[in-house]
Structure formats: structure tokens, C-alpha cells
mmCIF file of C-alpha atoms and ligand atoms in Angstrom:
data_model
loop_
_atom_site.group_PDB
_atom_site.id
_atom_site.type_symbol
_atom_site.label_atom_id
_atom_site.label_comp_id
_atom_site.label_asym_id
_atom_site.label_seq_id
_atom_site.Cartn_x
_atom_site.Cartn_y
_atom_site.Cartn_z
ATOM 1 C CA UNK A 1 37.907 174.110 77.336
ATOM 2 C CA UNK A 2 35.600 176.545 75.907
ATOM 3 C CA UNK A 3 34.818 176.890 72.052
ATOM 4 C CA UNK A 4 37.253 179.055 69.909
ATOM 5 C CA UNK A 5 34.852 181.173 68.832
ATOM 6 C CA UNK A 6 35.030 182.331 72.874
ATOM 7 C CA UNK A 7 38.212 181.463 73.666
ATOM 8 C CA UNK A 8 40.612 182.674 70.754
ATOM 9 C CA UNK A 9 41.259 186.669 71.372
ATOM 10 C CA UNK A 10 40.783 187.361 67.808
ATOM 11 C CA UNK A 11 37.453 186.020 67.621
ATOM 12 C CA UNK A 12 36.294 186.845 71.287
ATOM 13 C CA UNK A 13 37.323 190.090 70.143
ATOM 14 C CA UNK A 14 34.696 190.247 67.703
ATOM 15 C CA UNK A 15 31.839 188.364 69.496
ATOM 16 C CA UNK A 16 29.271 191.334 70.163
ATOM 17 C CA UNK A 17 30.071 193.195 66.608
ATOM 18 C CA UNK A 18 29.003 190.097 64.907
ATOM 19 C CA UNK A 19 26.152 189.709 67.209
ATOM 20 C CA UNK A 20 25.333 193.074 68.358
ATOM 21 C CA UNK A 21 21.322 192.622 69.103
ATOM 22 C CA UNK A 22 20.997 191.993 72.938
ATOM 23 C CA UNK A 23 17.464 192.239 72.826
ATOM 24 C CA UNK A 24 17.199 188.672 74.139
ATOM 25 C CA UNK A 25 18.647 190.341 77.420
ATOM 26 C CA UNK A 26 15.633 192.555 78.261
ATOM 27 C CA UNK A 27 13.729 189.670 79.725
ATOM 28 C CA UNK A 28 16.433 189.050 82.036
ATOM 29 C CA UNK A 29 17.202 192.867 83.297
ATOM 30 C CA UNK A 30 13.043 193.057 83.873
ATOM 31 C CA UNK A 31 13.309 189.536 86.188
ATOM 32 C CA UNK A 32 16.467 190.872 87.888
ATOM 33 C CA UNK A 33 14.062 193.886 88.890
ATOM 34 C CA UNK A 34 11.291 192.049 89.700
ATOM 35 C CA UNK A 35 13.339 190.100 91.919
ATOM 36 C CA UNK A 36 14.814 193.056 93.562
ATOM 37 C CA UNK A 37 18.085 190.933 92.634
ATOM 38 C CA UNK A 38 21.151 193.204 94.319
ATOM 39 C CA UNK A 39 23.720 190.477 93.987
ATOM 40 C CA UNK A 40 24.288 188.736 90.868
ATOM 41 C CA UNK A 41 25.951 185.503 89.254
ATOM 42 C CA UNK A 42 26.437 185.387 85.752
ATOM 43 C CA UNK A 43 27.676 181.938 85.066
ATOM 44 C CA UNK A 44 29.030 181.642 81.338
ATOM 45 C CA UNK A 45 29.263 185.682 81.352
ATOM 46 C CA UNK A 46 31.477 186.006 78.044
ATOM 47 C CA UNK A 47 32.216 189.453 76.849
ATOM 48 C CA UNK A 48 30.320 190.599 79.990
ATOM 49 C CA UNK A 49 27.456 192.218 78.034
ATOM 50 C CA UNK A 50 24.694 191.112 80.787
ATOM 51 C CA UNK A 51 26.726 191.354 83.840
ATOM 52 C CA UNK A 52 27.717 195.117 82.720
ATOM 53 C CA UNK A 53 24.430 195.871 82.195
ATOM 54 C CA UNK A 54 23.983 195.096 85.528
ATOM 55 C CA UNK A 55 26.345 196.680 87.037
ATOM 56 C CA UNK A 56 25.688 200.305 85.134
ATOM 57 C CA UNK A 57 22.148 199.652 87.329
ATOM 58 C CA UNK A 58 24.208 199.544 90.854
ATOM 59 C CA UNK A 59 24.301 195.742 90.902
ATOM 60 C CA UNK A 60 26.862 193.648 92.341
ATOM 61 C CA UNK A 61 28.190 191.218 89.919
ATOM 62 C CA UNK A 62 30.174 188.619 89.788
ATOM 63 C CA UNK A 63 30.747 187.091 86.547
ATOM 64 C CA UNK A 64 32.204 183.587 85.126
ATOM 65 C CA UNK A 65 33.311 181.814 82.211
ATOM 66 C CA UNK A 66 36.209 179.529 81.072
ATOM 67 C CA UNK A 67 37.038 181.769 77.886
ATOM 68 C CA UNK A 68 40.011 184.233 79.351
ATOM 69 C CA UNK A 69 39.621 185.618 75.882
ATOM 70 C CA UNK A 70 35.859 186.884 76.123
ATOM 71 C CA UNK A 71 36.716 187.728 79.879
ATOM 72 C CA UNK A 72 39.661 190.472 78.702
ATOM 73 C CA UNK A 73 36.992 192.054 76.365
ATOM 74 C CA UNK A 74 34.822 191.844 79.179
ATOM 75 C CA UNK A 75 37.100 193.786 81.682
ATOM 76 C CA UNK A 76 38.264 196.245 79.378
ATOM 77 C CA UNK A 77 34.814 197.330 78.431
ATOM 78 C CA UNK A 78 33.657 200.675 80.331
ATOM 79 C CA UNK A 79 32.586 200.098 83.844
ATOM 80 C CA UNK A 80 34.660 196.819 83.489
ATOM 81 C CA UNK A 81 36.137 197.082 87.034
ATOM 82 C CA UNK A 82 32.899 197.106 88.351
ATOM 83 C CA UNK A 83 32.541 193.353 88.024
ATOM 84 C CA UNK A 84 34.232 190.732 89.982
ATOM 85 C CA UNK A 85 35.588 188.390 86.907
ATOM 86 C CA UNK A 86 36.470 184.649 87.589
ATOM 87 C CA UNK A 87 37.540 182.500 85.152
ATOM 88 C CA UNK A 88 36.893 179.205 84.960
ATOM 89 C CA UNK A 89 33.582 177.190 85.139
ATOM 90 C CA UNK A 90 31.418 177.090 88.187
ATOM 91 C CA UNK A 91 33.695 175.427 90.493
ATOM 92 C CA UNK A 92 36.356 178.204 89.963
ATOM 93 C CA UNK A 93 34.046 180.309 92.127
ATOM 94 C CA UNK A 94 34.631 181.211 95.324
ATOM 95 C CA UNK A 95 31.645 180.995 98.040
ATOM 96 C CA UNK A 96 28.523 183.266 97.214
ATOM 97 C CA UNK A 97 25.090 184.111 98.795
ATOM 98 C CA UNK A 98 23.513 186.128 95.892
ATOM 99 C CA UNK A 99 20.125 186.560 94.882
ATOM 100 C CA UNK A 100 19.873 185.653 91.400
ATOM 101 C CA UNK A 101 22.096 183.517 89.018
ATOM 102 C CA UNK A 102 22.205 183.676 85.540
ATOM 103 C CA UNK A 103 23.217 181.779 82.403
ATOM 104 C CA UNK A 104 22.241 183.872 79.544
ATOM 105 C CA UNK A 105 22.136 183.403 75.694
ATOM 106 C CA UNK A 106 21.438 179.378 75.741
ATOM 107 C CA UNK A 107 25.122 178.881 78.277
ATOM 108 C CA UNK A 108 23.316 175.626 79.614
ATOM 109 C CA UNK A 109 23.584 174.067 76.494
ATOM 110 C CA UNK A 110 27.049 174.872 76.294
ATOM 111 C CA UNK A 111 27.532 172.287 79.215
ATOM 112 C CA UNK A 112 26.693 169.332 77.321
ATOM 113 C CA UNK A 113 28.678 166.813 79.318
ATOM 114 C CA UNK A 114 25.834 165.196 81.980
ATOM 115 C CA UNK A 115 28.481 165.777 84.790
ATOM 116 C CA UNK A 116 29.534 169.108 84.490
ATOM 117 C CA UNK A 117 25.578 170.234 83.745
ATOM 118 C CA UNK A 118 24.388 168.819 87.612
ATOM 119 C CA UNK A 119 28.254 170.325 88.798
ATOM 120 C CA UNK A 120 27.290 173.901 87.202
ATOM 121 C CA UNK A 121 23.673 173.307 88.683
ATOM 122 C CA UNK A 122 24.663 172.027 91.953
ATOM 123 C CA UNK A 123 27.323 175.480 92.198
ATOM 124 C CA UNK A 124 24.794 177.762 91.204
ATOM 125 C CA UNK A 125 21.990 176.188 93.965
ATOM 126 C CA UNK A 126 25.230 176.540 96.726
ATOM 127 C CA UNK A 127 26.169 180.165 95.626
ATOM 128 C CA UNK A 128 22.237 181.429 96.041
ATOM 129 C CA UNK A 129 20.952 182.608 99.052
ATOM 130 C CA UNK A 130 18.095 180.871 100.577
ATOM 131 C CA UNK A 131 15.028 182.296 98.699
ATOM 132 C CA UNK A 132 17.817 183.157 95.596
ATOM 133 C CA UNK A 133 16.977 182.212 92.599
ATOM 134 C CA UNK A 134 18.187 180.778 89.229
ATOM 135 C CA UNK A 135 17.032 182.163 85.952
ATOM 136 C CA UNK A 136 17.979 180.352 82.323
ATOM 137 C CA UNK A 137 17.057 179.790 79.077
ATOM 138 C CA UNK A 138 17.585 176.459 76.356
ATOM 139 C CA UNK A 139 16.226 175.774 73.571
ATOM 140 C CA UNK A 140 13.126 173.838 72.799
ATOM 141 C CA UNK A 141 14.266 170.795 70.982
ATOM 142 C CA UNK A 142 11.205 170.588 69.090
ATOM 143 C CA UNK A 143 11.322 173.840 67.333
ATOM 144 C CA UNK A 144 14.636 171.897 65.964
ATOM 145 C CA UNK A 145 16.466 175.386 65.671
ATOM 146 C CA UNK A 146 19.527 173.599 64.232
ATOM 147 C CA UNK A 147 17.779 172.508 60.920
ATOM 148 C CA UNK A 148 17.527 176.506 60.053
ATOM 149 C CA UNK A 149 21.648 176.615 60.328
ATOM 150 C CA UNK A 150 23.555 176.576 57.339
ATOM 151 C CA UNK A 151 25.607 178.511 55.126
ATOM 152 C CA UNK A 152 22.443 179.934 53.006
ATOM 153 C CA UNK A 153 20.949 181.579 56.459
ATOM 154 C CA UNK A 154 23.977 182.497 58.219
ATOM 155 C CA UNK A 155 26.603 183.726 55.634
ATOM 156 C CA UNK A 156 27.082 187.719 56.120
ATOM 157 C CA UNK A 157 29.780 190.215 55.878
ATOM 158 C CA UNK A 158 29.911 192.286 58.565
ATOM 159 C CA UNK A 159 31.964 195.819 58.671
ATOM 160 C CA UNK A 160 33.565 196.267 62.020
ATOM 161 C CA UNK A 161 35.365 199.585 63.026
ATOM 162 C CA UNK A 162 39.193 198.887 63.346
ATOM 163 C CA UNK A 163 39.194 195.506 62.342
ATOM 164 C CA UNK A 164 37.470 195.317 58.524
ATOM 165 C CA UNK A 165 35.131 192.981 57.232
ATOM 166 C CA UNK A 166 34.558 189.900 58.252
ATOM 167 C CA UNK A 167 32.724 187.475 56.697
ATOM 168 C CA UNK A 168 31.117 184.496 58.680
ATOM 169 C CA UNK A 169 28.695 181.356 58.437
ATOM 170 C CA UNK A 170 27.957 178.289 60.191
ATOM 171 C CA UNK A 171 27.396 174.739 58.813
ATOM 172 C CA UNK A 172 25.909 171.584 60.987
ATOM 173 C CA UNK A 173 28.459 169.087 61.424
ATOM 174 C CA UNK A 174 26.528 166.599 62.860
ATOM 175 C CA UNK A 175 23.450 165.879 64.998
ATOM 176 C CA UNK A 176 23.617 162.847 67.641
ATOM 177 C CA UNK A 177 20.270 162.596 69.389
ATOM 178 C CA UNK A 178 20.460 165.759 71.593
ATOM 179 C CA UNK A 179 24.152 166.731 70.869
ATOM 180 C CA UNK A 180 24.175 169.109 67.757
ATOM 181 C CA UNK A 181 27.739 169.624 66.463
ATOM 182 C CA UNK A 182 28.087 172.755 64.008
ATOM 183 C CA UNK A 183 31.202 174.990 63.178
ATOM 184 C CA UNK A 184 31.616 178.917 62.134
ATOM 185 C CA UNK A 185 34.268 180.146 59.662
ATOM 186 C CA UNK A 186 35.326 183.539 60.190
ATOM 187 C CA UNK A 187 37.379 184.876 57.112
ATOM 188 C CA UNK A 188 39.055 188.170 58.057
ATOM 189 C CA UNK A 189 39.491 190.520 54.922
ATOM 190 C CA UNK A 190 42.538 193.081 56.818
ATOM 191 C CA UNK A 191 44.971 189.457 55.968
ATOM 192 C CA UNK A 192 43.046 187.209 55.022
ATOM 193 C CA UNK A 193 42.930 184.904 57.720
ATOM 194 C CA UNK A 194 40.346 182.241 58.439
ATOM 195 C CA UNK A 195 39.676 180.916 61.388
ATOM 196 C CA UNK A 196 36.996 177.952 62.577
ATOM 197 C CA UNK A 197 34.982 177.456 66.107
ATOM 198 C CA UNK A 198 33.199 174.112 66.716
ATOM 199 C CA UNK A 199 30.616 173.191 69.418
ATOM 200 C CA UNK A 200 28.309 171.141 70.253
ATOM 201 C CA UNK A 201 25.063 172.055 72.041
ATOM 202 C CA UNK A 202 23.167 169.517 74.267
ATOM 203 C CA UNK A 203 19.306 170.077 73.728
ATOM 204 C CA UNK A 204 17.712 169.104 76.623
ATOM 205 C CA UNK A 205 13.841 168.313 77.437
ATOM 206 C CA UNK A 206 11.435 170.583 79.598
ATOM 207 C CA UNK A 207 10.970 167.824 81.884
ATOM 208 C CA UNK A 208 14.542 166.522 81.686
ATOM 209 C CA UNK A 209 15.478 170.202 83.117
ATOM 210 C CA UNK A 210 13.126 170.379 85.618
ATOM 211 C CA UNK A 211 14.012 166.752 87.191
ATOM 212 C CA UNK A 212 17.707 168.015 86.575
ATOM 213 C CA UNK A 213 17.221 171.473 88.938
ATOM 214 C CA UNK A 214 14.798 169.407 91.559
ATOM 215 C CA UNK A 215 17.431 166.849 91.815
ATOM 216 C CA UNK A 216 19.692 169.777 93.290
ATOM 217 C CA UNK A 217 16.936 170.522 95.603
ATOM 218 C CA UNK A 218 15.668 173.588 93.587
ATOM 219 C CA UNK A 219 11.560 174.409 93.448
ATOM 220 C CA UNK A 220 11.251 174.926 89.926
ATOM 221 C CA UNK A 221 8.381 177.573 89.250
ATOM 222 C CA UNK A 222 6.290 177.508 85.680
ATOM 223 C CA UNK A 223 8.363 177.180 82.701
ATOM 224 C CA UNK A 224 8.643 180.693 81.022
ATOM 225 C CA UNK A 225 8.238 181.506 77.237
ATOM 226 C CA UNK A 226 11.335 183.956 76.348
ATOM 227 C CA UNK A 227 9.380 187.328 75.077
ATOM 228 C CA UNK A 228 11.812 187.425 72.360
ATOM 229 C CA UNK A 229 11.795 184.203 70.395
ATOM 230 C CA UNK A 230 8.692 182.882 71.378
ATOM 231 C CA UNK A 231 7.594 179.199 71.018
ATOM 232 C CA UNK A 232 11.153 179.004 70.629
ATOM 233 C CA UNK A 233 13.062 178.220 74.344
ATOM 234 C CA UNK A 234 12.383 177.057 78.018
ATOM 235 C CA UNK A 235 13.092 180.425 80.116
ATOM 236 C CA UNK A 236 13.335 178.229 83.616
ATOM 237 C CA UNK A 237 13.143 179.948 86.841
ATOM 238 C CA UNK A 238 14.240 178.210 89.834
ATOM 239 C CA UNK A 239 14.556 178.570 93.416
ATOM 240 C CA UNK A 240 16.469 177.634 96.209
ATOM 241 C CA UNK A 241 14.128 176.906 99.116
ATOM 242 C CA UNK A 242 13.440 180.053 101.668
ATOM 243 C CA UNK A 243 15.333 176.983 104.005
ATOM 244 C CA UNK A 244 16.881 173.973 103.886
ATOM 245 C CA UNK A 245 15.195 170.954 104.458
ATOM 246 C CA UNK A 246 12.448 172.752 105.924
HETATM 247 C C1 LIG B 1 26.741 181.906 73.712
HETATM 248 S S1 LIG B 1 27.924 182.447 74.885
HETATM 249 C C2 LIG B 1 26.935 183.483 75.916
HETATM 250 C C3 LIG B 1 27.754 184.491 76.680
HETATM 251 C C4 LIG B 1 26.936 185.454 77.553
HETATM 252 N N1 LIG B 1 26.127 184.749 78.528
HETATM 253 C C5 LIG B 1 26.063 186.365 76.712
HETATM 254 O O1 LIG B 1 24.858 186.474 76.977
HETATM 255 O O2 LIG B 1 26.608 187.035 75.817
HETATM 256 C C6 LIG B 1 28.184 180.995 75.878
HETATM 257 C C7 LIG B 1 29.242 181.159 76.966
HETATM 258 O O3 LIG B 1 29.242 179.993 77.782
HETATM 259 C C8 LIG B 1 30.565 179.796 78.213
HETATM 260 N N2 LIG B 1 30.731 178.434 78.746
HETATM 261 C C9 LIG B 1 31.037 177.293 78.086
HETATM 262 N N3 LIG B 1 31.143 176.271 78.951
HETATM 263 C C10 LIG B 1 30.904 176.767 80.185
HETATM 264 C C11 LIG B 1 30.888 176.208 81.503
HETATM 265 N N4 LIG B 1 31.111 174.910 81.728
HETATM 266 N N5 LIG B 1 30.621 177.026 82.538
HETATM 267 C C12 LIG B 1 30.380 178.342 82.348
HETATM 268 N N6 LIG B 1 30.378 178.925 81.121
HETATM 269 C C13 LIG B 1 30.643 178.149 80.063
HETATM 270 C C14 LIG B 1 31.377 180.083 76.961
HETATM 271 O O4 LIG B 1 32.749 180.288 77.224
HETATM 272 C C15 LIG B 1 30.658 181.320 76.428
HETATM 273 O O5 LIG B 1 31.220 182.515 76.904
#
């Protein structure tokens, strides 16, 4: 089941006000280009803010994630029924042959549990076309992003048109070798009403990603820095052999 802070409608609703700089995204749209991508998975879409970027460029998308909440913001969003929408995680899709797949904004450390991770990766590597390739990001456990999380750093109020101010903040919960627990309160000023998301991440190893991918028969190319946040993440960009076996 995916995290409240996805899945509940009043805070899905609110997902790209409180986080409205997509900058991180750039770095995608330029590889999409570069790799004349015309068909498109985005696996762990959300509010759709990638996929419909895609789409405004004449892309075919199809986009997927297990939070129907996000997915509603998603298709109501202009341009919306441009995108095919599936919800569910990978295995909800039906067959593919695209040229790119994408999880976007750190979605592979969303699957922390080791069997869904090698499902997710073994649906994306059946969904590419031969030569298709799959682009993500996670972050680099050594940079130890979770110690910079707390209440201090994250507390803001945010103004959002129609729905007031909402104040939010995160606080770690508990860190468990690579599994990082945290949760968000959201306090809505228009009633008052708080509500809480908790997740845990999985931060995963360069080489325990790349051994992950070739284990699904992917050629993993260079590990990428993302432009954005450098020093910061493992942009991975891997593809599924021109052919099979050959
Ligand atoms: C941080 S959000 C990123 C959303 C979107 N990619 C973006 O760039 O805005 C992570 C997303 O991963 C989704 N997710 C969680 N578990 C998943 C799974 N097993 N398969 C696909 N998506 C998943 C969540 O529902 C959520 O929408």
C-alpha cells in the first residue's frame, strides 16, 4: 500500500504545491531526448508531473503507481487524458515494448521490500523494447541525506490557493541499516486538521544496484551524477540488450 502522504486525497491533493520545484526533472526530459524515447513508462508516476511533461512533448505515456489518490490529481491535470494511467505497482501493467522507463524523484527507494524491488525491475526489463532502456535515480547512502531531516530543516508554512495554509515537517523515526523510517505532519489551518504519512526508504549501494539490474539481464552503462543535487544520488541508466541472449 503506498504511503499516505500519496495515497490519502487530501494530501495527494497537495503533493506538488508543497513541493512545487521540478527542477530535478530536467535531467530526465534531456535523456528522454537524447534517447529519441517515443514511448514511455513512468513507474511510480504520482501526480503525473513527469509523465505530463511528456506527453505536452508528443510522447506516449503510460504511467503507474499504487496511490489512486495521486493518480486522480494526475488525470485531472490538463492534458490528463493524454496518458494511459494504471494503478497499481508494476505487475498491474499490461504488456509494453517502450523505449524508456522511468522511476523519478528517488521511486526505487520507495520499494524497499527485496522482492518487490527485483519484481518492479524484472517488469520494467519485460515492458522495454530490445535496445529500451531504464533510467533512475537513489540516493547515495553515504551523503546520509536522512541525518539533514528534522523538524528544524523541514518545518514551513506554505499558502496554497483554495486550500489555506498548511504547515508541514518531517521527523526521522528510525534508521535500521539501509531502511530509514521518517514521518510528515501536515496541519491544515481551513479546520484544523492534522494528518501524518510514514515511510520508509531502502538506501541501496552503487554496486548493490548494478548487480540488482544485471541480475535481470540489463547492461548497466556508467553510473550518472544527477545535475541537480550533485554528489548527492546514483542516476543509473540501464539497458535491455539490442537481443536476447545474443
Ligand atoms: C516521491 S513520489 C515520486 C512521484 C513521481 N515519480 C514524481 O516525480 O513526482 C514516489 C511514488 O512512488 C510510488 N510508489 C510506491 N511504491 C511503489 C511501487 N511498488 N511501484 C510503483 N510506484 C510506487 C508512490 O505511490 C509515489 O507516488
Amino acid at each position: 500500500m503506498a504511503d499516505a502522504c500519496f495515497a490519502h486525497p487530501r494530501l495527494a491533493s497537495v503533493y506538488d504545491p508543497l513541493d512545487p520545484d521540478r527542477g530535478d526533472l530536467d535531467a530526465y526530459l534531456l535523456m528522454a531526448e537524447d534517447f529519441g524515447a517515443r514511448q514511455v513508462l513512468d513507474i511510480g508516476c504520482g501526480t503525473g508531473v513527469f509523465a505530463l511533461l511528456l506527453a505536452g512533448r508528443g510522447v506516449e505515456v503510460v504511467g503507474v503507481d499504487p496511490a489512486r489518490a495521486s493518480l486522480d490529481v494526475a488525470r485531472a491535470k490538463p492534458g490528463g487524458e493524454r496518458v494511459r494511467w494504471v494503478c497499481g505497482d508494476a505487475d498491474a501493467l499490461p504488456p509494453l515494448q517502450v523505449d524508456l522507463a522511468t522511476m523519478t524523484a528517488n521511486v526505487a527507494q520507495q520499494i524497499a521490500a527485496p522482492d518487490a524491488w527485483r519484481g518492479t525491475l524484472r517488469k520494467a526489463y519485460a515492458s522495454l523494447r530490445p535496445g529500451g532502456r531504464l533510467v533512475f535515480e537513489t540516493r547515495d547512502p553515504a551523503a546520509r541525506a536522512w541525518e539533514g531531516w528534522n523538524r528544524e530543516t523541514s518545518y514551513r508554512v506554505t499558502d496554497i490557493p483554495g486550500v489555506g495554509a498548511v504547515e508541514s515537517w518531517v521527523d526521522v523515526t528510525a534508521v535500521d541499516g539501509p531502511l530509514v523510517s521518517f514521518r510528515w505532519t501536515y496541519v491544515f489551518a481551513a479546520d484544523g486538521e492534522v494528518l501524518t504519512s510514514d515511510s520508509t526508504l531502502r538506501f541501496r549501494e552503487r554496486e548493490e544496484v548494478v548487480t540488482d539490474l544485471a541480475a535481470e539481464g540489463f547492461e548497466v552503462e556508467p553510473v550518472r551524477d544527477a545535475p541537480d543535487r550533485p554528489g548527492k544520488e546514483f542516476v543509473f541508466v540501464a539497458r535491455r540488450p539490442a537481443s536476447d541472449g545474443g
